[in-house]
mmCIF file of C-alpha atoms and ligand atoms in Angstrom:
data_model
loop_
_atom_site.group_PDB
_atom_site.id
_atom_site.type_symbol
_atom_site.label_atom_id
_atom_site.label_comp_id
_atom_site.label_asym_id
_atom_site.label_seq_id
_atom_site.Cartn_x
_atom_site.Cartn_y
_atom_site.Cartn_z
ATOM 1 C CA MET A 1 33.930 3.925 16.374
ATOM 2 C CA LYS A 2 36.403 4.888 13.628
ATOM 3 C CA GLY A 3 36.247 1.331 12.270
ATOM 4 C CA SER A 4 32.459 1.211 12.313
ATOM 5 C CA LYS A 5 32.260 4.519 10.434
ATOM 6 C CA ARG A 6 34.597 3.183 7.769
ATOM 7 C CA ASN A 7 32.558 0.001 7.456
ATOM 8 C CA PHE A 8 29.377 1.992 7.086
ATOM 9 C CA LYS A 9 30.668 4.211 4.337
ATOM 10 C CA ASN A 10 32.045 1.414 2.192
ATOM 11 C CA ALA A 11 29.600 -1.343 2.986
ATOM 12 C CA HIS A 12 27.971 -3.115 0.082
ATOM 13 C CA ILE A 13 24.531 -4.549 0.759
ATOM 14 C CA LEU A 14 22.891 -7.108 -1.502
ATOM 15 C CA ILE A 15 19.102 -7.240 -1.367
ATOM 16 C CA VAL A 16 17.663 -10.473 -2.769
ATOM 17 C CA GLY A 17 14.124 -9.941 -4.104
ATOM 18 C CA SER A 18 12.506 -6.820 -5.450
ATOM 19 C CA GLY A 19 8.946 -7.053 -4.211
ATOM 20 C CA ILE A 20 7.670 -4.285 -1.980
ATOM 21 C CA VAL A 21 9.846 -5.513 0.884
ATOM 22 C CA GLY A 22 13.107 -5.609 -1.105
ATOM 23 C CA LYS A 23 12.419 -2.218 -2.651
ATOM 24 C CA PHE A 24 11.496 -0.616 0.668
ATOM 25 C CA ASN A 25 14.702 -1.941 2.211
ATOM 26 C CA ALA A 26 16.647 -0.449 -0.708
ATOM 27 C CA LEU A 27 14.910 2.890 -0.165
ATOM 28 C CA GLU A 28 15.607 2.976 3.565
ATOM 29 C CA LEU A 29 19.229 1.818 3.258
ATOM 30 C CA SER A 30 20.039 4.102 0.331
ATOM 31 C CA LYS A 31 19.225 7.017 2.624
ATOM 32 C CA LYS A 32 21.925 5.758 4.983
ATOM 33 C CA GLY A 33 24.486 5.994 2.191
ATOM 34 C CA PHE A 34 25.261 2.305 1.634
ATOM 35 C CA LYS A 35 26.193 0.896 -1.725
ATOM 36 C CA ILE A 36 23.202 -1.260 -2.668
ATOM 37 C CA THR A 37 22.534 -3.959 -5.227
ATOM 38 C CA ILE A 38 19.119 -5.530 -5.751
ATOM 39 C CA ALA A 39 18.886 -8.871 -7.532
ATOM 40 C CA ASP A 40 15.667 -10.330 -8.937
ATOM 41 C CA GLN A 41 14.986 -12.037 -12.223
ATOM 42 C CA GLN A 42 11.358 -10.869 -12.039
ATOM 43 C CA LYS A 43 10.214 -13.688 -14.272
ATOM 44 C CA LYS A 44 6.889 -14.176 -12.555
ATOM 45 C CA LYS A 45 4.500 -11.578 -11.136
ATOM 46 C CA ASN A 46 5.251 -11.271 -7.452
ATOM 47 C CA SER A 47 2.846 -11.087 -4.585
ATOM 48 C CA SER A 48 3.368 -7.323 -4.206
ATOM 49 C CA SER A 49 1.963 -6.600 -7.641
ATOM 50 C CA ALA A 50 -1.101 -8.780 -6.896
ATOM 51 C CA ALA A 51 -1.893 -7.034 -3.602
ATOM 52 C CA LEU A 52 -4.916 -4.882 -2.893
ATOM 53 C CA GLY A 53 -2.969 -2.352 -0.836
ATOM 54 C CA LEU A 54 -5.192 -2.028 2.212
ATOM 55 C CA LEU A 55 -3.345 -0.614 5.199
ATOM 56 C CA ILE A 56 -5.171 -1.853 8.270
ATOM 57 C CA SER A 57 -3.593 -0.696 11.485
ATOM 58 C CA ASN A 58 -5.995 1.340 13.649
ATOM 59 C CA MET A 59 -8.719 -1.181 12.890
ATOM 60 C CA TYR A 60 -6.503 -4.090 13.893
ATOM 61 C CA GLN A 61 -8.239 -5.678 16.840
ATOM 62 C CA LYS A 62 -5.251 -6.052 19.129
ATOM 63 C CA SER A 63 -3.349 -3.499 21.123
ATOM 64 C CA LYS A 64 -0.305 -5.429 22.192
ATOM 65 C CA GLY A 65 2.170 -7.926 20.807
ATOM 66 C CA ARG A 66 4.682 -7.839 17.966
ATOM 67 C CA SER A 67 2.139 -7.637 15.170
ATOM 68 C CA TRP A 68 0.483 -4.600 16.726
ATOM 69 C CA GLU A 69 3.879 -2.948 17.380
ATOM 70 C CA LEU A 70 4.873 -3.406 13.711
ATOM 71 C CA ARG A 71 1.563 -1.979 12.544
ATOM 72 C CA LYS A 72 1.878 0.963 14.914
ATOM 73 C CA LYS A 73 5.400 1.660 13.647
ATOM 74 C CA SER A 74 4.333 1.439 10.000
ATOM 75 C CA ASN A 75 1.402 3.694 10.724
ATOM 76 C CA GLU A 76 3.790 6.269 12.126
ATOM 77 C CA LEU A 77 6.226 5.927 9.179
ATOM 78 C CA TRP A 78 3.823 5.857 6.236
ATOM 79 C CA PRO A 79 2.952 9.599 6.202
ATOM 80 C CA LYS A 80 6.683 10.473 6.229
ATOM 81 C CA TRP A 81 7.442 8.116 3.351
ATOM 82 C CA ILE A 82 4.448 9.312 1.330
ATOM 83 C CA LYS A 83 5.625 12.898 1.737
ATOM 84 C CA PHE A 84 9.123 11.906 0.631
ATOM 85 C CA LEU A 85 8.046 9.678 -2.287
ATOM 86 C CA LYS A 86 5.587 12.243 -3.607
ATOM 87 C CA GLN A 87 8.626 14.130 -4.871
ATOM 88 C CA TYR A 88 9.094 11.259 -7.320
ATOM 89 C CA ASN A 89 5.440 10.628 -8.143
ATOM 90 C CA ASN A 90 2.781 13.078 -7.140
ATOM 91 C CA ASN A 91 0.030 10.490 -7.736
ATOM 92 C CA LEU A 92 1.113 8.448 -4.742
ATOM 93 C CA GLN A 93 -1.318 8.715 -1.858
ATOM 94 C CA ILE A 94 -3.118 6.817 0.879
ATOM 95 C CA GLU A 95 -6.831 7.005 0.234
ATOM 96 C CA LYS A 96 -8.763 7.096 3.469
ATOM 97 C CA PRO A 97 -11.035 5.999 5.170
ATOM 98 C CA LEU A 98 -11.349 2.234 5.528
ATOM 99 C CA ILE A 99 -14.678 0.576 6.308
ATOM 100 C CA GLN A 100 -15.158 -2.830 7.881
ATOM 101 C CA LEU A 101 -18.652 -4.303 7.707
ATOM 102 C CA THR A 102 -20.307 -7.480 8.822
ATOM 103 C CA THR A 103 -23.601 -9.266 8.339
ATOM 104 C CA LYS A 104 -23.274 -11.020 11.691
ATOM 105 C CA GLN A 105 -24.582 -9.479 14.899
ATOM 106 C CA GLU A 106 -21.975 -11.308 16.995
ATOM 107 C CA ASN A 107 -19.112 -9.811 14.947
ATOM 108 C CA PHE A 108 -20.670 -6.372 15.085
ATOM 109 C CA GLU A 109 -20.856 -6.562 18.877
ATOM 110 C CA LYS A 110 -17.171 -7.484 18.960
ATOM 111 C CA LEU A 111 -16.333 -4.485 16.738
ATOM 112 C CA CYS A 112 -18.369 -2.195 19.007
ATOM 113 C CA LYS A 113 -16.642 -3.536 22.099
ATOM 114 C CA PHE A 114 -13.260 -2.991 20.510
ATOM 115 C CA PHE A 115 -14.268 0.514 19.449
ATOM 116 C CA SER A 116 -15.407 1.459 22.959
ATOM 117 C CA HIS A 117 -12.127 0.206 24.474
ATOM 118 C CA HIS A 118 -9.972 2.145 21.987
ATOM 119 C CA PRO A 119 -11.326 5.681 21.819
ATOM 120 C CA ARG A 120 -8.026 7.031 20.459
ATOM 121 C CA ARG A 121 -7.910 4.890 17.332
ATOM 122 C CA GLY A 122 -10.081 7.285 15.285
ATOM 123 C CA LEU A 123 -12.862 4.722 14.752
ATOM 124 C CA ARG A 124 -16.602 5.317 14.466
ATOM 125 C CA VAL A 125 -19.479 2.852 14.569
ATOM 126 C CA LEU A 126 -21.614 2.685 11.410
ATOM 127 C CA GLU A 127 -25.202 1.849 12.224
ATOM 128 C CA GLN A 128 -27.573 0.292 9.719
ATOM 129 C CA ASP A 129 -29.156 3.635 8.840
ATOM 130 C CA SER A 130 -25.891 5.474 8.086
ATOM 131 C CA THR A 131 -25.623 6.911 4.552
ATOM 132 C CA ILE A 132 -22.505 4.846 3.814
ATOM 133 C CA ILE A 133 -24.268 1.616 4.686
ATOM 134 C CA GLN A 134 -27.389 2.653 2.810
ATOM 135 C CA SER A 135 -25.315 3.195 -0.340
ATOM 136 C CA ILE A 136 -23.750 -0.287 -0.038
ATOM 137 C CA ASN A 137 -27.131 -1.879 0.748
ATOM 138 C CA THR A 138 -28.616 -0.365 -2.404
ATOM 139 C CA ILE A 139 -25.892 -1.697 -4.724
ATOM 140 C CA PHE A 140 -25.646 -5.120 -3.036
ATOM 141 C CA ASN A 141 -29.382 -5.606 -2.319
ATOM 142 C CA MET A 142 -28.615 -6.115 1.354
ATOM 143 C CA ASP A 143 -30.199 -4.870 4.538
ATOM 144 C CA ASN A 144 -28.179 -6.399 7.348
ATOM 145 C CA LEU A 145 -24.817 -4.575 7.246
ATOM 146 C CA LYS A 146 -23.218 -2.874 10.229
ATOM 147 C CA GLY A 147 -19.653 -2.021 11.058
ATOM 148 C CA ILE A 148 -16.975 0.533 11.809
ATOM 149 C CA ILE A 149 -15.132 3.194 9.866
ATOM 150 C CA SER A 150 -11.520 4.189 10.423
ATOM 151 C CA ASN A 151 -10.580 7.662 9.264
ATOM 152 C CA GLU A 152 -6.892 6.919 9.806
ATOM 153 C CA ASP A 153 -6.623 3.671 7.829
ATOM 154 C CA GLY A 154 -6.745 3.547 4.055
ATOM 155 C CA ARG A 155 -5.408 2.090 0.844
ATOM 156 C CA ILE A 156 -2.336 2.672 -1.262
ATOM 157 C CA ASP A 157 -2.344 1.469 -4.841
ATOM 158 C CA PRO A 158 0.448 -1.179 -4.851
ATOM 159 C CA LEU A 159 1.294 -0.708 -8.531
ATOM 160 C CA THR A 160 1.677 3.057 -8.109
ATOM 161 C CA LEU A 161 3.810 2.427 -5.040
ATOM 162 C CA LEU A 162 6.076 -0.053 -6.856
ATOM 163 C CA LYS A 163 6.371 2.320 -9.804
ATOM 164 C CA THR A 164 7.298 5.206 -7.501
ATOM 165 C CA LEU A 165 9.949 3.135 -5.739
ATOM 166 C CA ASN A 166 11.363 2.185 -9.155
ATOM 167 C CA ILE A 167 11.597 5.855 -10.117
ATOM 168 C CA TYR A 168 13.405 6.657 -6.870
ATOM 169 C CA LEU A 169 15.812 3.699 -7.088
ATOM 170 C CA LYS A 170 16.617 4.479 -10.717
ATOM 171 C CA GLU A 171 17.236 8.118 -9.933
ATOM 172 C CA LYS A 172 19.571 7.161 -7.079
ATOM 173 C CA LYS A 173 21.353 4.813 -9.502
ATOM 174 C CA ILE A 174 20.790 1.771 -7.301
ATOM 175 C CA ASN A 175 22.374 -1.204 -9.013
ATOM 176 C CA PHE A 176 19.706 -3.624 -10.241
ATOM 177 C CA ILE A 177 20.676 -7.079 -11.473
ATOM 178 C CA LYS A 178 17.935 -8.886 -13.396
ATOM 179 C CA GLU A 179 19.068 -12.323 -12.275
ATOM 180 C CA ASN A 180 18.066 -14.595 -9.433
ATOM 181 C CA ILE A 181 20.544 -15.503 -6.735
ATOM 182 C CA ILE A 182 21.036 -19.258 -6.768
ATOM 183 C CA LYS A 183 23.651 -19.673 -4.024
ATOM 184 C CA ILE A 184 25.192 -17.686 -1.195
ATOM 185 C CA LYS A 185 28.367 -18.506 0.725
ATOM 186 C CA LYS A 186 30.626 -16.745 3.172
ATOM 187 C CA ILE A 187 34.365 -16.416 2.676
ATOM 188 C CA GLY A 188 36.053 -14.572 5.525
ATOM 189 C CA ASN A 189 34.015 -11.463 6.192
ATOM 190 C CA GLN A 190 32.574 -11.324 2.724
ATOM 191 C CA TRP A 191 29.494 -12.904 1.216
ATOM 192 C CA ILE A 192 29.651 -14.283 -2.299
ATOM 193 C CA SER A 193 26.328 -14.650 -4.095
ATOM 194 C CA THR A 194 26.058 -16.548 -7.353
ATOM 195 C CA CYS A 195 23.531 -15.284 -9.870
ATOM 196 C CA SER A 196 21.583 -17.450 -12.304
ATOM 197 C CA ASN A 197 23.967 -16.277 -15.076
ATOM 198 C CA LYS A 198 26.955 -17.401 -12.901
ATOM 199 C CA LEU A 199 27.981 -13.811 -12.128
ATOM 200 C CA GLU A 200 29.301 -13.525 -8.564
ATOM 201 C CA ILE A 201 28.431 -10.601 -6.322
ATOM 202 C CA LYS A 202 30.560 -9.761 -3.296
ATOM 203 C CA SER A 203 28.847 -8.001 -0.434
ATOM 204 C CA ASP A 204 29.254 -7.310 3.280
ATOM 205 C CA VAL A 205 25.624 -8.003 4.052
ATOM 206 C CA ILE A 206 22.843 -9.936 2.332
ATOM 207 C CA ILE A 207 19.200 -9.210 3.085
ATOM 208 C CA LEU A 208 16.891 -11.993 1.961
ATOM 209 C CA CYS A 209 13.574 -10.472 0.856
ATOM 210 C CA ASN A 210 12.695 -13.260 -1.541
ATOM 211 C CA SER A 211 9.634 -14.675 0.207
ATOM 212 C CA LEU A 212 9.199 -18.477 -0.157
ATOM 213 C CA ASP A 213 12.484 -18.880 -2.032
ATOM 214 C CA THR A 214 14.411 -17.752 1.049
ATOM 215 C CA LEU A 215 14.446 -21.463 1.894
ATOM 216 C CA LYS A 216 16.534 -22.224 -1.216
ATOM 217 C CA LEU A 217 19.364 -19.952 -0.109
ATOM 218 C CA ILE A 218 19.839 -20.863 3.535
ATOM 219 C CA ASP A 219 21.230 -24.008 5.079
ATOM 220 C CA LEU A 220 18.166 -25.657 6.566
ATOM 221 C CA ASN A 221 20.353 -28.081 8.536
ATOM 222 C CA PHE A 222 21.461 -25.142 10.648
ATOM 223 C CA HIS A 223 18.490 -22.814 10.509
ATOM 224 C CA ASN A 224 15.041 -23.931 11.484
ATOM 225 C CA ILE A 225 13.012 -21.772 9.119
ATOM 226 C CA LYS A 226 9.774 -23.053 7.646
ATOM 227 C CA LEU A 227 7.610 -21.212 5.133
ATOM 228 C CA LYS A 228 4.482 -22.373 3.380
ATOM 229 C CA PRO A 229 2.762 -20.838 0.354
ATOM 230 C CA VAL A 230 -0.571 -19.086 0.775
ATOM 231 C CA LEU A 231 -2.082 -18.131 -2.532
ATOM 232 C CA GLY A 232 -4.388 -15.139 -2.749
ATOM 233 C CA GLN A 233 -6.712 -14.507 -5.674
ATOM 234 C CA ALA A 234 -8.593 -11.377 -6.656
ATOM 235 C CA ILE A 235 -11.139 -10.737 -9.397
ATOM 236 C CA GLU A 236 -12.400 -7.706 -11.226
ATOM 237 C CA ILE A 237 -16.077 -7.380 -12.080
ATOM 238 C CA SER A 238 -17.179 -5.004 -14.839
ATOM 239 C CA LEU A 239 -20.797 -3.917 -15.113
ATOM 240 C CA ASN A 240 -22.570 -2.881 -18.257
ATOM 241 C CA ASN A 241 -25.702 -1.849 -16.449
ATOM 242 C CA GLU A 242 -26.209 1.892 -16.874
ATOM 243 C CA GLU A 243 -28.587 1.986 -13.895
ATOM 244 C CA ILE A 244 -25.854 1.081 -11.418
ATOM 245 C CA ASN A 245 -23.164 3.593 -10.653
ATOM 246 C CA LEU A 246 -20.458 2.179 -8.394
ATOM 247 C CA LEU A 247 -19.243 5.699 -7.644
ATOM 248 C CA SER A 248 -21.995 5.860 -5.030
ATOM 249 C CA LEU A 249 -20.015 3.253 -3.032
ATOM 250 C CA PRO A 250 -17.124 4.122 -0.706
ATOM 251 C CA LYS A 251 -13.770 3.583 -2.499
ATOM 252 C CA HIS A 252 -12.918 0.510 -0.442
ATOM 253 C CA PHE A 253 -14.616 -1.549 2.224
ATOM 254 C CA SER A 254 -14.803 -5.090 3.479
ATOM 255 C CA ILE A 255 -17.827 -7.284 4.168
ATOM 256 C CA ASP A 256 -17.264 -10.327 6.402
ATOM 257 C CA GLY A 257 -13.565 -10.357 5.454
ATOM 258 C CA THR A 258 -13.961 -9.910 1.671
ATOM 259 C CA ASN A 259 -12.472 -6.671 0.367
ATOM 260 C CA PHE A 260 -14.056 -4.489 -2.298
ATOM 261 C CA ILE A 261 -12.265 -1.753 -4.190
ATOM 262 C CA ARG A 262 -14.265 0.136 -6.741
ATOM 263 C CA THR A 263 -11.966 1.512 -9.374
ATOM 264 C CA ASN A 264 -14.481 3.486 -11.450
ATOM 265 C CA LYS A 265 -18.206 3.744 -12.069
ATOM 266 C CA ASN A 266 -18.494 0.232 -13.492
ATOM 267 C CA LYS A 267 -15.493 -1.728 -12.189
ATOM 268 C CA ILE A 268 -14.930 -3.272 -8.785
ATOM 269 C CA ILE A 269 -12.106 -5.490 -7.490
ATOM 270 C CA ILE A 270 -12.980 -8.269 -5.041
ATOM 271 C CA GLY A 271 -10.353 -10.121 -2.998
ATOM 272 C CA SER A 272 -8.678 -11.989 -1.673
ATOM 273 C CA THR A 273 -8.690 -15.721 -0.952
ATOM 274 C CA ASP A 274 -6.395 -17.707 1.377
ATOM 275 C CA GLU A 275 -5.434 -20.931 -0.419
ATOM 276 C CA TYR A 276 -2.758 -23.186 1.018
ATOM 277 C CA ASP A 277 -1.502 -24.197 -2.404
ATOM 278 C CA ILE A 278 0.549 -22.946 -5.336
ATOM 279 C CA LYS A 279 -2.169 -23.511 -7.937
ATOM 280 C CA PRO A 280 -5.208 -21.212 -7.905
ATOM 281 C CA LYS A 281 -8.539 -22.835 -7.083
ATOM 282 C CA GLU A 282 -11.373 -22.724 -9.617
ATOM 283 C CA ASN A 283 -14.264 -21.516 -7.487
ATOM 284 C CA THR A 284 -12.826 -18.141 -6.450
ATOM 285 C CA PHE A 285 -15.997 -16.260 -7.258
ATOM 286 C CA GLU A 286 -18.083 -18.426 -4.915
ATOM 287 C CA ASP A 287 -15.456 -18.153 -2.153
ATOM 288 C CA LEU A 288 -15.340 -14.404 -2.375
ATOM 289 C CA THR A 289 -19.079 -13.849 -2.464
ATOM 290 C CA HIS A 290 -20.284 -16.572 -0.123
ATOM 291 C CA PHE A 291 -21.465 -14.024 2.449
ATOM 292 C CA LEU A 292 -24.284 -12.998 0.108
ATOM 293 C CA GLU A 293 -27.307 -15.271 0.292
ATOM 294 C CA THR A 294 -28.827 -13.660 -2.785
ATOM 295 C CA LYS A 295 -26.415 -11.951 -5.141
ATOM 296 C CA PRO A 296 -27.423 -8.794 -6.934
ATOM 297 C CA GLN A 297 -27.826 -9.315 -10.683
ATOM 298 C CA TRP A 298 -24.599 -7.471 -11.584
ATOM 299 C CA LEU A 299 -22.501 -9.684 -9.293
ATOM 300 C CA ASN A 300 -22.221 -12.777 -11.434
ATOM 301 C CA LYS A 301 -19.443 -14.845 -12.940
ATOM 302 C CA ASN A 302 -20.124 -13.638 -16.471
ATOM 303 C CA ASN A 303 -19.063 -10.153 -15.448
ATOM 304 C CA ILE A 304 -15.539 -11.201 -14.420
ATOM 305 C CA THR A 305 -13.159 -9.255 -16.656
ATOM 306 C CA ASP A 306 -9.882 -9.936 -14.875
ATOM 307 C CA LYS A 307 -8.521 -12.417 -12.366
ATOM 308 C CA TRP A 308 -5.094 -12.676 -10.785
ATOM 309 C CA PHE A 309 -3.223 -14.190 -7.896
ATOM 310 C CA GLY A 310 -0.083 -13.851 -5.854
ATOM 311 C CA ILE A 311 1.720 -16.327 -3.626
ATOM 312 C CA ARG A 312 2.545 -15.128 -0.132
ATOM 313 C CA SER A 313 4.797 -16.963 2.315
ATOM 314 C CA ARG A 314 3.599 -17.835 5.766
ATOM 315 C CA PRO A 315 6.078 -18.879 8.451
ATOM 316 C CA GLU A 316 5.351 -22.097 10.326
ATOM 317 C CA GLY A 317 6.104 -22.257 14.030
ATOM 318 C CA GLU A 318 6.704 -18.510 14.321
ATOM 319 C CA PRO A 319 4.753 -15.348 13.557
ATOM 320 C CA SER A 320 4.806 -13.501 10.257
ATOM 321 C CA PRO A 321 7.015 -11.797 9.128
ATOM 322 C CA ILE A 322 10.440 -13.261 9.890
ATOM 323 C CA LEU A 323 12.854 -10.508 10.882
ATOM 324 C CA LYS A 324 16.028 -12.199 11.949
ATOM 325 C CA SER A 325 19.819 -12.139 11.742
ATOM 326 C CA LEU A 326 20.937 -15.674 10.904
ATOM 327 C CA GLU A 327 24.652 -15.021 11.136
ATOM 328 C CA LYS A 328 26.962 -12.084 10.719
ATOM 329 C CA GLY A 329 26.073 -10.377 7.449
ATOM 330 C CA LEU A 330 22.932 -12.398 6.768
ATOM 331 C CA ILE A 331 19.537 -10.885 7.550
ATOM 332 C CA LEU A 332 16.089 -12.296 6.837
ATOM 333 C CA CYS A 333 13.214 -9.931 6.066
ATOM 334 C CA THR A 334 10.788 -12.456 4.718
ATOM 335 C CA GLY A 335 7.695 -14.582 5.406
ATOM 336 C CA PHE A 336 5.275 -11.741 4.717
ATOM 337 C CA TYR A 337 1.859 -13.196 4.720
ATOM 338 C CA LYS A 338 -1.109 -10.857 4.607
ATOM 339 C CA ASN A 339 0.193 -7.404 5.330
ATOM 340 C CA GLY A 340 3.480 -6.980 3.507
ATOM 341 C CA ILE A 341 2.494 -3.648 1.966
ATOM 342 C CA LEU A 342 1.377 -2.253 5.303
ATOM 343 C CA LEU A 343 4.398 -3.555 7.197
ATOM 344 C CA ALA A 344 7.147 -2.746 4.663
ATOM 345 C CA PRO A 345 8.155 0.581 6.315
ATOM 346 C CA ALA A 346 8.330 -0.865 9.858
ATOM 347 C CA CYS A 347 10.278 -3.923 8.724
ATOM 348 C CA SER A 348 12.815 -2.031 6.633
ATOM 349 C CA ASN A 349 13.254 0.289 9.595
ATOM 350 C CA TRP A 350 14.026 -2.788 11.721
ATOM 351 C CA VAL A 351 16.588 -3.960 9.139
ATOM 352 C CA SER A 352 18.154 -0.523 8.968
ATOM 353 C CA ASN A 353 18.772 -0.588 12.745
ATOM 354 C CA GLU A 354 19.819 -4.228 12.786
ATOM 355 C CA ILE A 355 22.378 -3.805 10.023
ATOM 356 C CA GLU A 356 24.515 -1.651 12.313
ATOM 357 C CA ASN A 357 25.270 -4.759 14.430
ATOM 358 C CA HIS A 358 26.559 -6.507 11.322
ATOM 359 C CA LEU A 359 29.001 -3.812 10.314
ATOM 360 C CA LEU A 360 30.796 -3.242 13.605
HETATM 361 C C1 FAD B 1 -4.353 -11.034 -3.661
HETATM 362 C C2 FAD B 1 -3.501 -10.418 -2.601
HETATM 363 C C3 FAD B 1 -3.983 -9.331 -1.868
HETATM 364 C C4 FAD B 1 -3.171 -8.740 -0.893
HETATM 365 N N1 FAD B 1 -3.646 -7.615 -0.270
HETATM 366 C C5 FAD B 1 -2.850 -6.978 0.626
HETATM 367 C C6 FAD B 1 -3.298 -5.789 1.242
HETATM 368 O O1 FAD B 1 -4.422 -5.333 0.992
HETATM 369 N N2 FAD B 1 -2.464 -5.155 2.117
HETATM 370 C C7 FAD B 1 -1.212 -5.648 2.396
HETATM 371 O O2 FAD B 1 -0.489 -5.023 3.185
HETATM 372 N N3 FAD B 1 -0.776 -6.794 1.828
HETATM 373 C C8 FAD B 1 -1.562 -7.465 0.963
HETATM 374 N N4 FAD B 1 -1.132 -8.626 0.385
HETATM 375 C C9 FAD B 1 0.117 -9.230 0.879
HETATM 376 C C10 FAD B 1 1.310 -8.593 0.223
HETATM 377 O O3 FAD B 1 1.142 -8.617 -1.178
HETATM 378 C C11 FAD B 1 2.575 -9.346 0.594
HETATM 379 O O4 FAD B 1 2.663 -9.498 1.983
HETATM 380 C C12 FAD B 1 3.809 -8.589 0.115
HETATM 381 O O5 FAD B 1 3.659 -8.268 -1.246
HETATM 382 C C13 FAD B 1 5.065 -9.403 0.332
HETATM 383 O O6 FAD B 1 6.116 -8.715 -0.329
HETATM 384 P P1 FAD B 1 7.511 -9.406 -0.592
HETATM 385 O O7 FAD B 1 8.386 -8.373 -1.205
HETATM 386 O O8 FAD B 1 7.959 -10.076 0.654
HETATM 387 O O9 FAD B 1 7.199 -10.595 -1.603
HETATM 388 P P2 FAD B 1 7.027 -10.594 -3.184
HETATM 389 O O10 FAD B 1 6.285 -9.405 -3.667
HETATM 390 O O11 FAD B 1 6.467 -11.920 -3.530
HETATM 391 O O12 FAD B 1 8.510 -10.455 -3.719
HETATM 392 C C14 FAD B 1 9.472 -11.448 -3.574
HETATM 393 C C15 FAD B 1 10.444 -11.276 -4.733
HETATM 394 O O13 FAD B 1 11.559 -12.155 -4.543
HETATM 395 C C16 FAD B 1 11.980 -12.542 -5.840
HETATM 396 N N5 FAD B 1 12.831 -13.738 -5.716
HETATM 397 C C17 FAD B 1 12.494 -14.984 -5.356
HETATM 398 N N6 FAD B 1 13.563 -15.775 -5.338
HETATM 399 C C18 FAD B 1 14.627 -15.027 -5.698
HETATM 400 C C19 FAD B 1 16.009 -15.279 -5.863
HETATM 401 N N7 FAD B 1 16.531 -16.497 -5.653
HETATM 402 N N8 FAD B 1 16.830 -14.263 -6.247
HETATM 403 C C20 FAD B 1 16.303 -13.017 -6.453
HETATM 404 N N9 FAD B 1 14.998 -12.712 -6.303
HETATM 405 C C21 FAD B 1 14.168 -13.701 -5.945
HETATM 406 C C22 FAD B 1 10.681 -12.780 -6.613
HETATM 407 O O14 FAD B 1 10.900 -12.736 -8.026
HETATM 408 C C23 FAD B 1 9.830 -11.626 -6.098
HETATM 409 O O15 FAD B 1 9.897 -10.492 -6.962
HETATM 410 C C24 FAD B 1 -1.889 -9.256 -0.609
HETATM 411 C C25 FAD B 1 -1.412 -10.355 -1.325
HETATM 412 C C26 FAD B 1 -2.200 -10.933 -2.316
HETATM 413 C C27 FAD B 1 -1.665 -12.104 -3.080
#
């Protein structure tokens, strides 16, 4: 017990990767009093800064299994973290509700069935004549939408979240090294990580939060970890039609799996695609709007004013994300595919508990 306390107090943890997952781990572990270093060259935009920030847990159509447990845990932790982080940025918030719509009767029946089996999830069925649906129908020239609304799910703006975490980590004087880690090795009980500028960092524990590039740092002869890239694109449409005011739409909703986030009266973000590649496809617009047989006049390619993508990592042969201790002092918190923003609190909570086994 005495030994473990000593280890805790002096332990140095290196977090590799400063996307949402790396930063959330730094937040959680800094509260435990560890000495923390984060390393990331941040040369390219990461997947966290490309994300839409939808936090779908109550609407998730499963009620058992690991994925549901992680969502449930994150759902429980988010309000606490928002309250805490608001001290560093008062603009941080989760904007509720979340609306899931479909044009297909079969999918709507499934949603209704799920809703009736889960009365405690805070969901409500939206019939075709509801005011919310009417407002979407008007803007999209549709008449066949139905769905559900979740008053407990919502959206966090990922860029505001990342900015807030940066403010916190800077204030707590968390050591940030703007270099990539190119090699890790263990000597005795210590880990030695080599940075791209040849600097060596000694630490007791390494947490790999570097998505696809996790594979470059572990010995794949010993560890059977497989990750594949899944690129996600999003576009922004800007309208110059004074007759259409997007403020009449709900802030965010999805139609047949495509997400819409209206940012002001004439801008709307549409995303995101699932492309098993590292180069973005050309026909994003068509992919994202295929559910519309006839597109309203404002929804056309000429109105695209911004376009971006992020590359997520999807584990092969095991579920996403990978939360695993590979050996003493080496923890993986990686392989976040679609819901890294949502799951960051639950996964860093897992790491925070797991790390105790590494420091005994
Ligand atoms: C278009 C789009 C929409 C999305 N929408 C949502 C959504 O609505 N809700 C949601 O929950 N999730 C969403 N996601 C998924 C979410 O963005 C990811 O699951 C999440 O960002 C993963 O975070 P991460 O920190 O693991 O990875 P990343 O953000 O990719 O960060 C990994 C970091 O590791 C660094 N790195 C790599 N190699 C090294 C190295 N050798 N040394 C040091 N650092 C290194 C990289 O520079 C990078 O900064 C979306 C993703 C995309 C692309």
